[in-house]
XYZ file of C-alpha atoms in Angstrom:
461
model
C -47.186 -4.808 1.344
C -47.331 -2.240 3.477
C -48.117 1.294 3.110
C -46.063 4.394 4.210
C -46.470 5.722 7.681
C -47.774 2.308 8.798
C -46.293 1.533 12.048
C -45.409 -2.105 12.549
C -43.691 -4.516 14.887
C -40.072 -5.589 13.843
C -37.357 -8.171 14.878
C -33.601 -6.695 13.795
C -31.744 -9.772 12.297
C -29.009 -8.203 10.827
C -26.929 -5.262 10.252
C -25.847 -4.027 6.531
C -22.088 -3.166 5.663
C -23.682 0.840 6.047
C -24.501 0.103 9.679
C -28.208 0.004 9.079
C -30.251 -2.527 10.896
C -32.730 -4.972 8.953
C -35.428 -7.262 9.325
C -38.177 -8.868 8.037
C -42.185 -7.543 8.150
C -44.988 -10.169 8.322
C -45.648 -10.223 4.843
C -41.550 -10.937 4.152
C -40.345 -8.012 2.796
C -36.939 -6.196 3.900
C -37.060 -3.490 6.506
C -34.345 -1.162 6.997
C -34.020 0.789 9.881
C -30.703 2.901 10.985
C -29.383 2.648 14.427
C -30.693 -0.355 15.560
C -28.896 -3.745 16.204
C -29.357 -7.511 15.657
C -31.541 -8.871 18.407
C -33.500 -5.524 19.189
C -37.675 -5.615 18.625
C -38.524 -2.323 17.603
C -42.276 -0.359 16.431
C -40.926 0.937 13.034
C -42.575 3.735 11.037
C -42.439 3.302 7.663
C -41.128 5.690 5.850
C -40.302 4.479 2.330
C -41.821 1.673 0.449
C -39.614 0.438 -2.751
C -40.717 -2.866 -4.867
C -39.218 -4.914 -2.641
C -37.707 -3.216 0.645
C -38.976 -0.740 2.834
C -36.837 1.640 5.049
C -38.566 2.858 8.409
C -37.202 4.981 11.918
C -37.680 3.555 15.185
C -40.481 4.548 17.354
C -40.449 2.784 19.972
C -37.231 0.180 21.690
C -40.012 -2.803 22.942
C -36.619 -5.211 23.534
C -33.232 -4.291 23.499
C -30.013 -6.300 21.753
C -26.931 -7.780 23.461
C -25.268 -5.714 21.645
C -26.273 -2.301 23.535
C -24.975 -3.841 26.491
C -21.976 -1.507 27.464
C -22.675 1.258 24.395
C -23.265 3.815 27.452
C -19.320 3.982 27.650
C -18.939 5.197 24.443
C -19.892 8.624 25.912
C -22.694 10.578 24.685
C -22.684 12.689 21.450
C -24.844 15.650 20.919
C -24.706 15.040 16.816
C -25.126 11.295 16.342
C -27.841 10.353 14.084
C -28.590 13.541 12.907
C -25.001 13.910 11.198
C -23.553 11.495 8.068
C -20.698 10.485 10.530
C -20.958 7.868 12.803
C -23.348 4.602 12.412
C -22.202 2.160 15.463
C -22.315 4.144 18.791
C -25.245 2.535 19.756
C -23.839 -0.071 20.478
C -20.800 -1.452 22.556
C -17.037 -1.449 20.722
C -16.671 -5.282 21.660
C -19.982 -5.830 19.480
C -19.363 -3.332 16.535
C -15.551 -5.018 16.580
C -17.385 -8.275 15.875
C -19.722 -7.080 13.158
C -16.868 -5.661 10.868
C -15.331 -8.700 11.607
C -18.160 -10.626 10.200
C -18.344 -8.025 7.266
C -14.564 -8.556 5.771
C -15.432 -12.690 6.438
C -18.683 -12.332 4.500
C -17.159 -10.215 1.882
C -14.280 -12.628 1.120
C -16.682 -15.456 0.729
C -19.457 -14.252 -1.063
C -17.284 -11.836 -3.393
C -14.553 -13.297 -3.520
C -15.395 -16.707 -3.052
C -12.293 -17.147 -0.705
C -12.558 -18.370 2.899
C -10.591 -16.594 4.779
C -10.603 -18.859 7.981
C -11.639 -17.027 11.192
C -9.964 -13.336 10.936
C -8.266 -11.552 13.372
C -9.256 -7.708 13.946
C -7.395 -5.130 16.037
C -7.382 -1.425 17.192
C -6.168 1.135 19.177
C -9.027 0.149 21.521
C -9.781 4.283 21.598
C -12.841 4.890 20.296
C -13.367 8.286 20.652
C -11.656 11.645 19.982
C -9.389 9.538 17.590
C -9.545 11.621 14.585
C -6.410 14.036 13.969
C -8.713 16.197 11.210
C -11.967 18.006 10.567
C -13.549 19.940 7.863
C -16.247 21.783 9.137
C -18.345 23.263 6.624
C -20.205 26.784 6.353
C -23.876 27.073 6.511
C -26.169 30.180 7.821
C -27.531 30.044 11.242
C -31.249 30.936 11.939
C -30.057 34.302 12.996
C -28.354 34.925 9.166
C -24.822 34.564 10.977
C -22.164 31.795 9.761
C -22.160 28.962 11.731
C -19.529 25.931 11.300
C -20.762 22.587 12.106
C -21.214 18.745 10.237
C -23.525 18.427 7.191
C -26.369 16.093 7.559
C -26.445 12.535 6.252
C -26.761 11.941 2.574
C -27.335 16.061 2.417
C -25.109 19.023 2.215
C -27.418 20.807 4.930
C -25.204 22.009 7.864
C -26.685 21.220 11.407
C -24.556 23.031 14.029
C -22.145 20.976 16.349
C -20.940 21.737 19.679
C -18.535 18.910 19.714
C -18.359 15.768 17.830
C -16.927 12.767 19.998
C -14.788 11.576 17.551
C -12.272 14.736 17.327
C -10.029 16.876 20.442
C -12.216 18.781 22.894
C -10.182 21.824 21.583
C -11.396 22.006 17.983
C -14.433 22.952 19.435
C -12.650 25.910 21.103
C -11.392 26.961 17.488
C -14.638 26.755 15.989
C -16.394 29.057 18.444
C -13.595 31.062 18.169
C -14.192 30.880 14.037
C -17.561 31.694 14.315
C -17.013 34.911 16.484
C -14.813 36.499 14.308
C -16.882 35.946 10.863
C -19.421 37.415 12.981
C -17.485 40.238 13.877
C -16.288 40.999 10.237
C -19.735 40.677 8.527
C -18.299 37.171 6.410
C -21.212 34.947 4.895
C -21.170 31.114 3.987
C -20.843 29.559 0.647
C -23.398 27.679 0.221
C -23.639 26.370 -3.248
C -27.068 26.772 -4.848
C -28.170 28.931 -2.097
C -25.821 31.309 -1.302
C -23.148 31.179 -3.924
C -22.351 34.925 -3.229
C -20.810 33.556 0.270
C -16.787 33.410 0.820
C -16.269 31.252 3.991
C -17.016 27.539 2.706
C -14.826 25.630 5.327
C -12.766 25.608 8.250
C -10.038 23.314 7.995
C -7.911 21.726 11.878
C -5.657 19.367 11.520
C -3.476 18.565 14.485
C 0.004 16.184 14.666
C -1.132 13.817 17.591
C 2.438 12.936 18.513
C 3.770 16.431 17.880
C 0.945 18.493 19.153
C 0.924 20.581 16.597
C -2.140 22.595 15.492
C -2.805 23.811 11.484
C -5.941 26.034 10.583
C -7.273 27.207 7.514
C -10.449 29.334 6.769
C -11.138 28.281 3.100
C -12.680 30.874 1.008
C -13.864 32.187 -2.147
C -11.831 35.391 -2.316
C -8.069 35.640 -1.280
C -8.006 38.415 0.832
C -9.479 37.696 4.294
C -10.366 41.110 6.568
C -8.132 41.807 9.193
C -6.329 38.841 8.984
C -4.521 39.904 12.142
C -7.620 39.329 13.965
C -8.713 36.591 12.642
C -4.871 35.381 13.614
C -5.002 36.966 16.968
C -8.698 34.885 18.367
C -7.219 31.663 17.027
C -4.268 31.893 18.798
C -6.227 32.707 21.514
C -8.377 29.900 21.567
C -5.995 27.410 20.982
C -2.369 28.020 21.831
C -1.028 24.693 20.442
C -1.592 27.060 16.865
C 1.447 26.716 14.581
C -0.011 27.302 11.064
C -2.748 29.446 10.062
C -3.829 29.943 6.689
C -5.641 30.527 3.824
C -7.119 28.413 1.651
C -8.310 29.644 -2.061
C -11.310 27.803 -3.666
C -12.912 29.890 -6.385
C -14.966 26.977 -8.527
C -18.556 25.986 -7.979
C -19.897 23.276 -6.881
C -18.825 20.726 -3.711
C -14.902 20.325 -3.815
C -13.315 21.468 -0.546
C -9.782 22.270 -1.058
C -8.763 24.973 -3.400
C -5.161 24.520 -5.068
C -4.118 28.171 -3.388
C -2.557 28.618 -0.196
C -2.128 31.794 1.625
C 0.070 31.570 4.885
C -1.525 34.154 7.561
C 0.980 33.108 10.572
C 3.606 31.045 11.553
C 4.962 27.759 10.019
C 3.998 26.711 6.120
C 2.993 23.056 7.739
C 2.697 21.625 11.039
C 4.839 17.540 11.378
C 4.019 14.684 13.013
C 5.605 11.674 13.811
C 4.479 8.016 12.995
C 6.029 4.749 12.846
C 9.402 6.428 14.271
C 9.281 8.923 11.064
C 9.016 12.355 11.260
C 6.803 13.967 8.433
C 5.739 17.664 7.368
C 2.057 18.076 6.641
C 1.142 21.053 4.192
C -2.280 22.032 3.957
C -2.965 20.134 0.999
C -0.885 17.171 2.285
C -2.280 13.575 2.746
C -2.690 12.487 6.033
C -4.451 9.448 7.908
C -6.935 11.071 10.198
C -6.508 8.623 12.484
C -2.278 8.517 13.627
C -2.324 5.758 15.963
C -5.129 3.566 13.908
C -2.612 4.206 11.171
C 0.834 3.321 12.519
C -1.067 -0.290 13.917
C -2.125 -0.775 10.709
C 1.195 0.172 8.655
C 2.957 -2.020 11.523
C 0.667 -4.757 11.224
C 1.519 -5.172 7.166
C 5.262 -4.834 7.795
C 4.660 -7.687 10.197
C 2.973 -9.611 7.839
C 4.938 -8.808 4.814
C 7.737 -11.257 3.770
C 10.325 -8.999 2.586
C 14.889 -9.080 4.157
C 17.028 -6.849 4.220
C 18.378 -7.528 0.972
C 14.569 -6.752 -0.696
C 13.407 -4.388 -2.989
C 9.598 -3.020 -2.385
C 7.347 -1.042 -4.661
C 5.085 0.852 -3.163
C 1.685 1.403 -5.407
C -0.757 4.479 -4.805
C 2.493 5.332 -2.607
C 0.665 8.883 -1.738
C 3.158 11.033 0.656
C 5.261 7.609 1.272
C 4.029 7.259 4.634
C 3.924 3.257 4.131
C 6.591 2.591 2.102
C 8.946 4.988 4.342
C 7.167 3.282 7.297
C 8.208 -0.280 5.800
C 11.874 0.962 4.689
C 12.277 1.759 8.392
C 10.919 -1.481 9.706
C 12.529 -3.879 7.389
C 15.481 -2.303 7.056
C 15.195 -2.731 3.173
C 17.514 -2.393 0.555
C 15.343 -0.281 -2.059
C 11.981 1.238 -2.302
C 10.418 2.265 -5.356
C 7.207 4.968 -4.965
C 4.177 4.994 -7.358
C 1.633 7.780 -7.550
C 0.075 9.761 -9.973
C -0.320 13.076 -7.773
C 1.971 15.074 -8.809
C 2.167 17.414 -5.298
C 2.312 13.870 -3.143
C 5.542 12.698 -5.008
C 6.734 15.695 -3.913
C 6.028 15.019 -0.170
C 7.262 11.774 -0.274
C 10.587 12.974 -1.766
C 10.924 15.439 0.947
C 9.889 12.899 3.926
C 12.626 10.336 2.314
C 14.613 13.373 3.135
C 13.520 14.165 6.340
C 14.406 10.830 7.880
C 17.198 10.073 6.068
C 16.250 7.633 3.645
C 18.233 7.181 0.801
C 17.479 4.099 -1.228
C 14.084 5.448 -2.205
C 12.963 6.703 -5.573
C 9.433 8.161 -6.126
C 7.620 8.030 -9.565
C 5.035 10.480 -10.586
C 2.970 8.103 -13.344
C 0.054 5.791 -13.992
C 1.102 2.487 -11.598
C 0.943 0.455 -14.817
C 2.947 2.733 -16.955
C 5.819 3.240 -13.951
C 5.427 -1.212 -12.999
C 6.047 -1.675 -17.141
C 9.117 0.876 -17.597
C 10.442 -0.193 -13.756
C 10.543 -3.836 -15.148
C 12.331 -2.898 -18.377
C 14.387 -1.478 -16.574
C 15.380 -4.821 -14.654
C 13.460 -4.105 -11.216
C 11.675 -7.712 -9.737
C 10.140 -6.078 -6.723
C 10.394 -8.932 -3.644
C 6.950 -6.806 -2.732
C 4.740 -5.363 -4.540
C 2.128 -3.259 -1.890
C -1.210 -1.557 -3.433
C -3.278 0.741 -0.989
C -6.099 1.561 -3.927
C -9.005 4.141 -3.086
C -12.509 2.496 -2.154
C -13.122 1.677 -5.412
C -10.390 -1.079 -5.463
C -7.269 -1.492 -7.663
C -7.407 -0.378 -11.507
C -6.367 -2.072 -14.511
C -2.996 -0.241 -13.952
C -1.996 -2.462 -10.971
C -3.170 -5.458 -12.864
C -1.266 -4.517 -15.939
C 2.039 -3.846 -12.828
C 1.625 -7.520 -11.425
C 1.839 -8.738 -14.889
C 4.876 -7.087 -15.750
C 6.954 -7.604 -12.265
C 5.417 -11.091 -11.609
C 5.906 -10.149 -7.575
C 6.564 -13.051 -5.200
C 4.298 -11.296 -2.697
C 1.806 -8.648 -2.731
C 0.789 -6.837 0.169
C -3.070 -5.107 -0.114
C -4.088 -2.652 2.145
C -7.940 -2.156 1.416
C -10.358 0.425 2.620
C -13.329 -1.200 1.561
C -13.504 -5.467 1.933
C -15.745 -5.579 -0.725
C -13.638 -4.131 -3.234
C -10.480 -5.850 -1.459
C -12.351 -9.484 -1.876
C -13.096 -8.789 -5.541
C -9.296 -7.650 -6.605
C -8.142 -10.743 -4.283
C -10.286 -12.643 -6.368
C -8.269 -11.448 -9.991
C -5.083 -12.349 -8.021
C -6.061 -15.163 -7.909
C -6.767 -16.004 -11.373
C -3.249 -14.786 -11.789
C -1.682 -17.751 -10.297
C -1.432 -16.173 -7.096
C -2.982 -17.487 -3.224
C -4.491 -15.614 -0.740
C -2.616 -16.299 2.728
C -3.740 -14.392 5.002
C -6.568 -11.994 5.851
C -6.894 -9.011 9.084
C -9.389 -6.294 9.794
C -8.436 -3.437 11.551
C -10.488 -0.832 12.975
C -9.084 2.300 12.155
C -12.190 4.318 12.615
C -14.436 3.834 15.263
C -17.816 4.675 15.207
C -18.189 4.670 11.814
C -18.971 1.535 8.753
C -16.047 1.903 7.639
C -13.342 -0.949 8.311
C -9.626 -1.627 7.108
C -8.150 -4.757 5.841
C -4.806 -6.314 4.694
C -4.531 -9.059 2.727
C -1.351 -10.995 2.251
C -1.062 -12.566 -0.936
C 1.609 -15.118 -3.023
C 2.382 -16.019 -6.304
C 1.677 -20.091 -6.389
C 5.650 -21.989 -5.969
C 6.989 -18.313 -4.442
């Protein structure tokens, strides 16, 4: 076994669904070592010795993977690796495609103990500056003044950041701008633990990609912001696109970033955006996929997939602000969506973005998905589709309780996390249902994370 700080040679074999290299040391045990890649030969330091893995950092590259080949286009970013962001840039998009590929395969079998054949996975094919959002936390600078920036991984420390290649050139512009007029108004960071006497705990940009619209809140401690006008005034300055500024109002302790209090400083009370030929109104505290275009392939991509006429009825699961359901209502041309979401605030969005574009035959449910499937089917709805979007943690007993009661021919899953995905495919199965087809899509870049949809039928459907 060895010992920590030992420095040994290393072969990377493989690459963990967290984007962290691995191999094997002489004496057999696990290695893990972040940013490296299958096929490169590394000096590790060891850094942490468990009872049966170690975790190390590179030293020294001795042989570089395939996979590197072509990572130089990816551009260069100031923060990666010392940020919790991004995991792949090391290495090219064609080979980090390819490894979430082989992630959502692997997951299926082992997990699920369903072959899913060889997958397809698509994108954008934009890698970089994709994301539409960014919460940039408080900290204190080493000259006691608030600086914005990216906490560290697996740490709540904040490590400044000039620009992060995954968001607009022009956030940077409104952080900077951020930064010089806390300075100028004597505001401190929240910092819980070390500075809970701090107001400023985030700011908050949020842009509509297809609109160009720009939203930004300062979230805070305290209400009342000094000279607000100002603080109004350099934004604007720094970023003309502006629409909405704002307040946000977070009194409680502790690590939750939105506050449930929102005071308007200037202009609109939400910016809109437009995806899958819908127009929609984003509030401050509105869901949103970071990633529009990543999002309207993937909505398109299970509308595509999703056996449903024009004669169907669809019930939309963890609905959120309707984006998909609308999105598939659209598409398909359907003859009645039903909503599902316990969120009290996103039923309301998805009422008023039915509105918006004109969608009548929609009806959105504020209740437990169970509760709403077992009163909807008393009530004589037999869904032709039944689509779940569940958090990471995969689908609840509430959707399983919904299947049971509507006995849907089809269910559409769209999963943020194959693991989970492969293990609620796998209780669909016992249900008397068949997967039919599996896709990965890459909706963030950069990052471990991968989508999938899985399309799924009751057996004799």
């Amino acid at each position: 076994m060895h010992l920590k700080n030992d420095i040994i040679e290393l072969k990377i074999d493989d690459i963990t669904s967290e984007g962290c290299g691995v191999g094997r040391a002489d004496d057999g045990i696990a290695v893990f070592v972040p940013f490296t890649a299958p096929g490169d030969v590394i000096d590790v330091r060891i850094e942490k010795v468990g009872k049966s893995c170690a975790w190390g950092r590179t030293v020294k590259l001795i042989e570089k993977s395939p996979m590197r080949n072509g990572s130089e286009k990816r551009g260069a970013c100031p923060v990666y690796g010392k940020c919790g962001g991004c995991a792949l840039r090391h290495i090219s998009y064609d080979a980090e495609l390819g490894i979430k590929k082989s992630w959502v395969t692997e997951n299926f079998r082992r997990i699920g103990g369903i072959d899913p054949g060889d997958i397809e996975i698509r994108s954008t094919g934009h890698s970089d500056r994709y994301r539409n959002k960014a919460m940039y936390p408080a900290g204190t600078g080493p000259d006691g003044k608030l600086r914005f920036g990216l906490y560290a991984a697996r740490s709540h420390r904040v490590i400044p950041c000039d620009s992060c290649m995954l968001e607009p050139e022009f956030y940077s512009d409104i952080l900077r701008a951020a930064e010089t007029f806390c300075g100028r108004v004597g505001l401190r960071a929240y910092e819980d633990g070390t500075n809970p006497s701090g107001t400023v705990r985030h700011l908050y940009i949020r842009d509509g990609r297809a609109s160009g619209e720009v939203g930004v809140s300062l979230i805070m401690t305290k209400e009342k912001l000094p000279d607000a006008v100002g603080f109004v005034r350099e934004i604007r300055n720094a970023c003309p696109a502006v629409e909405m500024i704002s307040v946000i109002v977070n009194k409680k302790p502790g690590n939750e970033i939105l506050g449930d209090k929102v005071i308007k400083l200037w202009g609109k009370d939400c910016i809109s955006d437009y995806l899958c030929g819908l127009k929609f109104n984003i509030s401050p505290l509105s869901f949103y996929q970071v990633n529009r275009d990543g999002a309207e392939l993937l909505y398109g991509i299970a509308a595509e997939l999703t056996p449903i006429d024009e004669n169907g009825t669809l019930v939309d699961l963890y609905c959120g602000a309707g984006t998909i359901g609308l999105s598939f209502a659209r598409k398909k041309k359907i003859r009645r969506l039903y909503g599902v979401e316990i969120i009290p605030e996103a039923v309301e969005n998805a009422k008023s973005n039915a509105a918006l574009n004109g969608i009548e035959d929609a009806e959105f449910i504020c209740a437990d998905a169970g509760e709403a499937a077992v009163k909807l089917a008393a009530d004589g709805v037999r869904p032709d589709v039944l689509v779940v979007d569940p958090p990471r943690k995969g689908c609840g007993p509430d959707v399983f309780r919904a299947v049971l009661a509507m006995k849907p021919p089809h269910i559409t899953m769209i999963s943020c996390n194959s693991a989970t995905g492969a293990r609620d495919a796998a209780e669909f199965l016992k249900m008397g249902y068949t997967v039919d087809r599996v896709l990965a899509v890459d909706m963030f870049p950069g990052t471990a994370h991968v989508e999938t949809v899985v399309l799924i039928t009751r057996a004799g459907s």
